mmCIF file of C-alpha atoms in Angstrom:
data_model
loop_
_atom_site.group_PDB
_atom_site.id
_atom_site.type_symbol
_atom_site.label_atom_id
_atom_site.label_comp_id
_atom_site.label_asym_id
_atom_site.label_seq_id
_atom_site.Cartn_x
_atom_site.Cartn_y
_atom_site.Cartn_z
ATOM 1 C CA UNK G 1 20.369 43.222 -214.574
ATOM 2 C CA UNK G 2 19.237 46.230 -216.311
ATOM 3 C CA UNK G 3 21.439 48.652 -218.314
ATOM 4 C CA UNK G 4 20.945 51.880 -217.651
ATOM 5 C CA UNK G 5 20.713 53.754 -220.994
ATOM 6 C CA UNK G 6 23.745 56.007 -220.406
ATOM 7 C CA UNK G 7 25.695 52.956 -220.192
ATOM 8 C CA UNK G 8 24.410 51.567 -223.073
ATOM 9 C CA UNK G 9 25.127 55.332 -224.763
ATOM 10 C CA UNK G 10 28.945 55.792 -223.591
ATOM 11 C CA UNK G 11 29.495 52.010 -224.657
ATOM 12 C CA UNK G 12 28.307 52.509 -228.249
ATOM 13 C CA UNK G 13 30.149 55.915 -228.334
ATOM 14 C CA UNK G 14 33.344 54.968 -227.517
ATOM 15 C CA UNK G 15 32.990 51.912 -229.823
ATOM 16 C CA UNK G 16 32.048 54.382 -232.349
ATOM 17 C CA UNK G 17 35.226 56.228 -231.498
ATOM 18 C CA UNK G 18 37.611 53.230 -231.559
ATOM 19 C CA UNK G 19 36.071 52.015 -234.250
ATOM 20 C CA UNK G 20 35.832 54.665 -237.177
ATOM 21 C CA UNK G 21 38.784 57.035 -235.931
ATOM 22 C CA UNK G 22 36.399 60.530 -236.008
ATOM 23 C CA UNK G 23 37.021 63.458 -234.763
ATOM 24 C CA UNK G 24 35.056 64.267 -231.584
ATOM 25 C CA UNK G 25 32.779 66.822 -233.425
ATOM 26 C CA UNK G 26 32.334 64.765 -236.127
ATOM 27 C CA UNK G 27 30.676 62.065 -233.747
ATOM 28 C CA UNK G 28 28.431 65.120 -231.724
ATOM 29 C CA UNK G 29 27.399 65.906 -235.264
ATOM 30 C CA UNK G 30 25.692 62.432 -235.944
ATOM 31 C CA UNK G 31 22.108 62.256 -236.806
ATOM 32 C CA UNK G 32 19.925 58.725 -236.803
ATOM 33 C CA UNK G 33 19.694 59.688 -240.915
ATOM 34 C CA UNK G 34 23.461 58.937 -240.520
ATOM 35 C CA UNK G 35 23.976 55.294 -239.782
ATOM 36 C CA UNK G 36 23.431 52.547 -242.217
ATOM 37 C CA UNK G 37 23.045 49.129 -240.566
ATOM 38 C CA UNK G 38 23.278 47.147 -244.044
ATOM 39 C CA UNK G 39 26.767 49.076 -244.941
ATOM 40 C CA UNK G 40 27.567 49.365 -241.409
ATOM 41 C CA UNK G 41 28.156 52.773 -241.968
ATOM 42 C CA UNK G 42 28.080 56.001 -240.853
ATOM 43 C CA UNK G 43 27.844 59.678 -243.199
ATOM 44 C CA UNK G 44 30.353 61.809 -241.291
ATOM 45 C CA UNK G 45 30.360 65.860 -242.454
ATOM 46 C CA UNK G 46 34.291 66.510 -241.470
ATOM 47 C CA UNK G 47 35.909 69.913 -241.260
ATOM 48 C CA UNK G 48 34.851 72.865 -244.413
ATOM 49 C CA UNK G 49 31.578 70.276 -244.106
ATOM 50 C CA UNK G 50 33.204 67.474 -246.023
ATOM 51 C CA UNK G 51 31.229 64.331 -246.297
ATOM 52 C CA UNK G 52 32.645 60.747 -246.422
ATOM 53 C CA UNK G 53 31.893 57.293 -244.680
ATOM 54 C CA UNK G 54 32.834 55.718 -242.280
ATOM 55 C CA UNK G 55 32.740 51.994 -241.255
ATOM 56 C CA UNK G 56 31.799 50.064 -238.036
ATOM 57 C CA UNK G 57 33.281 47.213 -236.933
ATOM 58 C CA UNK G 58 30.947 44.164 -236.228
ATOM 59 C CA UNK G 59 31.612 44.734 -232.224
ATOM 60 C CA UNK G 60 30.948 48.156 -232.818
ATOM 61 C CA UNK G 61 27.704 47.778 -234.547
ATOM 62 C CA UNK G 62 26.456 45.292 -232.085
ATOM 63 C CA UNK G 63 26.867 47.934 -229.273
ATOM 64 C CA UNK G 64 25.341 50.484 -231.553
ATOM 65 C CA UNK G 65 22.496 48.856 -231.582
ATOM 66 C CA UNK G 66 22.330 48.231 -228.523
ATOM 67 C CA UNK G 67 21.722 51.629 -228.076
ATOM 68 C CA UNK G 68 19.369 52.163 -230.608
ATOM 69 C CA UNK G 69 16.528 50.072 -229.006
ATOM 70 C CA UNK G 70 16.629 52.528 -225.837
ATOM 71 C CA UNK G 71 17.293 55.208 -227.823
ATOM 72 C CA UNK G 72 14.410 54.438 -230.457
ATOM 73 C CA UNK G 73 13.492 55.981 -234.194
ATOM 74 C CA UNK G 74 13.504 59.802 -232.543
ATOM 75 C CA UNK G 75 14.544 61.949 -235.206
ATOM 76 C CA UNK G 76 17.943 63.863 -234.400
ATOM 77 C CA UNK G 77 21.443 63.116 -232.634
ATOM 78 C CA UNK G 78 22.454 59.622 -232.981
ATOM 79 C CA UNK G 79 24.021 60.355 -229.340
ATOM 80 C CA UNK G 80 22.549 62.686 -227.107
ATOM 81 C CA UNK G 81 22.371 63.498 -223.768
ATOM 82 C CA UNK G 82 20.405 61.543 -221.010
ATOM 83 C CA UNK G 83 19.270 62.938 -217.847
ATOM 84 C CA UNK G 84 20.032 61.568 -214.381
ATOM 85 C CA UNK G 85 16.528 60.282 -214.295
ATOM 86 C CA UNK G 86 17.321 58.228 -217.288
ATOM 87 C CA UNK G 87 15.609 60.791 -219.926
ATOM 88 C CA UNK G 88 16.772 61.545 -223.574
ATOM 89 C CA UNK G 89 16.871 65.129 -224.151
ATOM 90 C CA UNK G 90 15.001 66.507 -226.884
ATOM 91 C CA UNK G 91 14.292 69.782 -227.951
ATOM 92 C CA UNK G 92 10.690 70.151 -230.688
ATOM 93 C CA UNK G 93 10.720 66.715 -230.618
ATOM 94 C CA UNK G 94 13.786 65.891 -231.503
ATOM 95 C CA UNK G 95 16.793 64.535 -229.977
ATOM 96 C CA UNK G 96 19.763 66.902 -229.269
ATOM 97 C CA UNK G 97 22.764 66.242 -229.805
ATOM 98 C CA UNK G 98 26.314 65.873 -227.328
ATOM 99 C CA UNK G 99 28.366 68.472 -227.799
ATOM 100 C CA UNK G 100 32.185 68.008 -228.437
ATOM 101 C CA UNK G 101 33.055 68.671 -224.370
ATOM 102 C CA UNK G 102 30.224 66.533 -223.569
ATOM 103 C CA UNK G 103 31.523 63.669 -225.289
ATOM 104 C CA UNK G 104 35.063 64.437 -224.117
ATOM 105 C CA UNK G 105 33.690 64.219 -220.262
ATOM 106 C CA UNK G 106 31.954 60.679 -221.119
ATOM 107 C CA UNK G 107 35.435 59.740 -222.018
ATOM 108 C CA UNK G 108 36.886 61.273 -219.314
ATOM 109 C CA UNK G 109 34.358 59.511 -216.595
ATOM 110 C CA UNK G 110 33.806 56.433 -218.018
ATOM 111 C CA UNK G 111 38.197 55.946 -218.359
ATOM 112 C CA UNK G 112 38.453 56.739 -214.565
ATOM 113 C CA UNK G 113 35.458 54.357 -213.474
ATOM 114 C CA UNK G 114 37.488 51.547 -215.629
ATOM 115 C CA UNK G 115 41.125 52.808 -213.700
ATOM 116 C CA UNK G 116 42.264 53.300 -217.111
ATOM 117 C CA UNK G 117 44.836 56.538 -217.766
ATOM 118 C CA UNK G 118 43.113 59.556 -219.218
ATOM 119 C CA UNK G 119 42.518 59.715 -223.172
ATOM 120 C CA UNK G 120 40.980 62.289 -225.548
ATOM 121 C CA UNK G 121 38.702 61.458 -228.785
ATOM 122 C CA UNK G 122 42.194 62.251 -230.621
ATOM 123 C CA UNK G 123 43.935 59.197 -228.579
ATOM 124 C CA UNK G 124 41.016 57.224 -230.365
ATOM 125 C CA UNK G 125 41.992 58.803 -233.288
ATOM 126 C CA UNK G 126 45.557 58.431 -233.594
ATOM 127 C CA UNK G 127 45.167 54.774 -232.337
ATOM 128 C CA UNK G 128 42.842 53.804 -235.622
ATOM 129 C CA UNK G 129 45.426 55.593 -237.242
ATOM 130 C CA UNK G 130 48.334 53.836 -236.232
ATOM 131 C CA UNK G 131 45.935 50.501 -236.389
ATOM 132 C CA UNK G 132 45.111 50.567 -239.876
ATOM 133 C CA UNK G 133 48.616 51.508 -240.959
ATOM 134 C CA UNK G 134 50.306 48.709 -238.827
ATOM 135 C CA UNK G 135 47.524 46.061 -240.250
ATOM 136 C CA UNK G 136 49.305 46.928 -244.054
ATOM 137 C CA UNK G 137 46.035 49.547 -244.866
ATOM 138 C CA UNK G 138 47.633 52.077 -247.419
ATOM 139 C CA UNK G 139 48.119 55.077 -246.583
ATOM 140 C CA UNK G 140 45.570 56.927 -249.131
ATOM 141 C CA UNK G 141 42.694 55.024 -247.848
ATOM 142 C CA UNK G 142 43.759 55.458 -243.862
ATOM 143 C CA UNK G 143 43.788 59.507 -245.453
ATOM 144 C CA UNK G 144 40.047 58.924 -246.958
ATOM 145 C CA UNK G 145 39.213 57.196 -243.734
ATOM 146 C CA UNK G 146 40.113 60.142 -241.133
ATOM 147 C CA UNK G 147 39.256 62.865 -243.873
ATOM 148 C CA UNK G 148 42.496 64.342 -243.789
ATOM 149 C CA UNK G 149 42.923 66.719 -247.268
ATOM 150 C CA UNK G 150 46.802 65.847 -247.270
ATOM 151 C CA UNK G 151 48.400 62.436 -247.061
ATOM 152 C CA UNK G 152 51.076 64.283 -245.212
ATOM 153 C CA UNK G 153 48.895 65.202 -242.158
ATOM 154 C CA UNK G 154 48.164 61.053 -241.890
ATOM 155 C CA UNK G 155 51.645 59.719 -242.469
ATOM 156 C CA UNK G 156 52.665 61.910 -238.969
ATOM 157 C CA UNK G 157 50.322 59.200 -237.323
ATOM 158 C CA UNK G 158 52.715 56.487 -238.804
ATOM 159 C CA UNK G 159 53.518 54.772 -235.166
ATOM 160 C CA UNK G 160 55.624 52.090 -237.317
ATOM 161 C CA UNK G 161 59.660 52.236 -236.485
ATOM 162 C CA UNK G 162 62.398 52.217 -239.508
ATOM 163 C CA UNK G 163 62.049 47.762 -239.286
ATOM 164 C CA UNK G 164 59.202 48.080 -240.484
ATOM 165 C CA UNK G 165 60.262 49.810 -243.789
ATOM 166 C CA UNK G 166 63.469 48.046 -244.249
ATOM 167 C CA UNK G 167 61.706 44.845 -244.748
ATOM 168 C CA UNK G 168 58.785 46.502 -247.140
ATOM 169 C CA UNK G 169 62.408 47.229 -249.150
ATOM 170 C CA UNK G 170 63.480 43.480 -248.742
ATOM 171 C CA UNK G 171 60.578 42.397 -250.644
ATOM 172 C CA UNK G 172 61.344 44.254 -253.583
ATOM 173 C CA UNK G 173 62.936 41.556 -256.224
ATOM 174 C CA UNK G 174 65.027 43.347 -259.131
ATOM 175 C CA UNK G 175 64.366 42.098 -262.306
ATOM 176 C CA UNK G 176 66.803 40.099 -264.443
ATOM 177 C CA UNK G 177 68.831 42.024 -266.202
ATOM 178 C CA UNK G 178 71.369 41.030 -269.054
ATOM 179 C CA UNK G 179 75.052 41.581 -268.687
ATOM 180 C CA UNK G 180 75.955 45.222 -269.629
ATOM 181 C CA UNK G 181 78.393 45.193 -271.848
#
């Protein structure tokens, strides 16, 4: 069976989503220039046009490229949007990009076709979030991930309960210490 190429799009997008925690702008700003297959990375420019990278996950990356074979070496968005006849759109030869709203209706669509309950690019978000910090990630480099300027703004994703911290405490071994006298 053949895949159309909007299903091929939406499945590397919300891989993409899942996978590198970006905000939903961040992902309609995407260019082909962007993605590294060797580092299996992508540039991101964040909010005040902050650049950092981002990582795919080897699931991720397969779907990605995926993708890429219908999308092709077009110069512009790495997503963009595809006509009901199946076309990319470009504009002067080059591919457009999704917008933020376009990416969120993707999610929206493609969520109810799979019965699942509604979620935003910043359910995606928060999830990586809460996934790296529940895998033992530190905090700082969940913060460099997600491009957040204050350690702060990622610790409110911190889904772990009060257990969790207690026994980070327990391992803590005091040293030996001589008899005060």
């Amino acid at each position: 069976m053949r895949r159309l190429p909007a299903g091929l799009r939406d499945a590397a997008l919300i891989a993409t989503l899942y996978s590198t925690g970006c905000r939903r702008a961040e992902i309609a700003g995407l260019a082909l220039t962007d993605y590294d297959p060797a580092a299996r990375s992508l540039r991101v420019r964040g909010k005040r046009d902050k650049e950092r990278m981002v990582y795919l996950t080897g699931d991720a990356i397969g779907l990605l490229e995926r993708w890429l074979a219908i999308r092709g070496r077009t110069a512009g968005a790495l997503f963009c949007p595809i006509s009901r006849a199946g076309r990319l759109r470009t504009r002067d030869g080059r591919l457009v990009p999704l917008t933020g709203q376009g990416i969120a209706d993707i999610l929206a669509r493609r969520l109810g076709e799979a019965g699942a309950s509604p979620r935003t690019a910043h359910d995606f978000r928060r999830t990586f979030i809460g996934e790296l910090l529940d895998a033992g990630v530190d905090l700082a480099t969940a913060q460099a991930l997600v491009g957040h300027s204050s350690p702060a703004t990622t610790a409110r994703y911190d889904r772990r309960p009060e257990n969790t911290r207690r026994e980070a405490v327990d391992r803590l071994r005091l040293p030996e210490a001589r008899p005060l006298r």
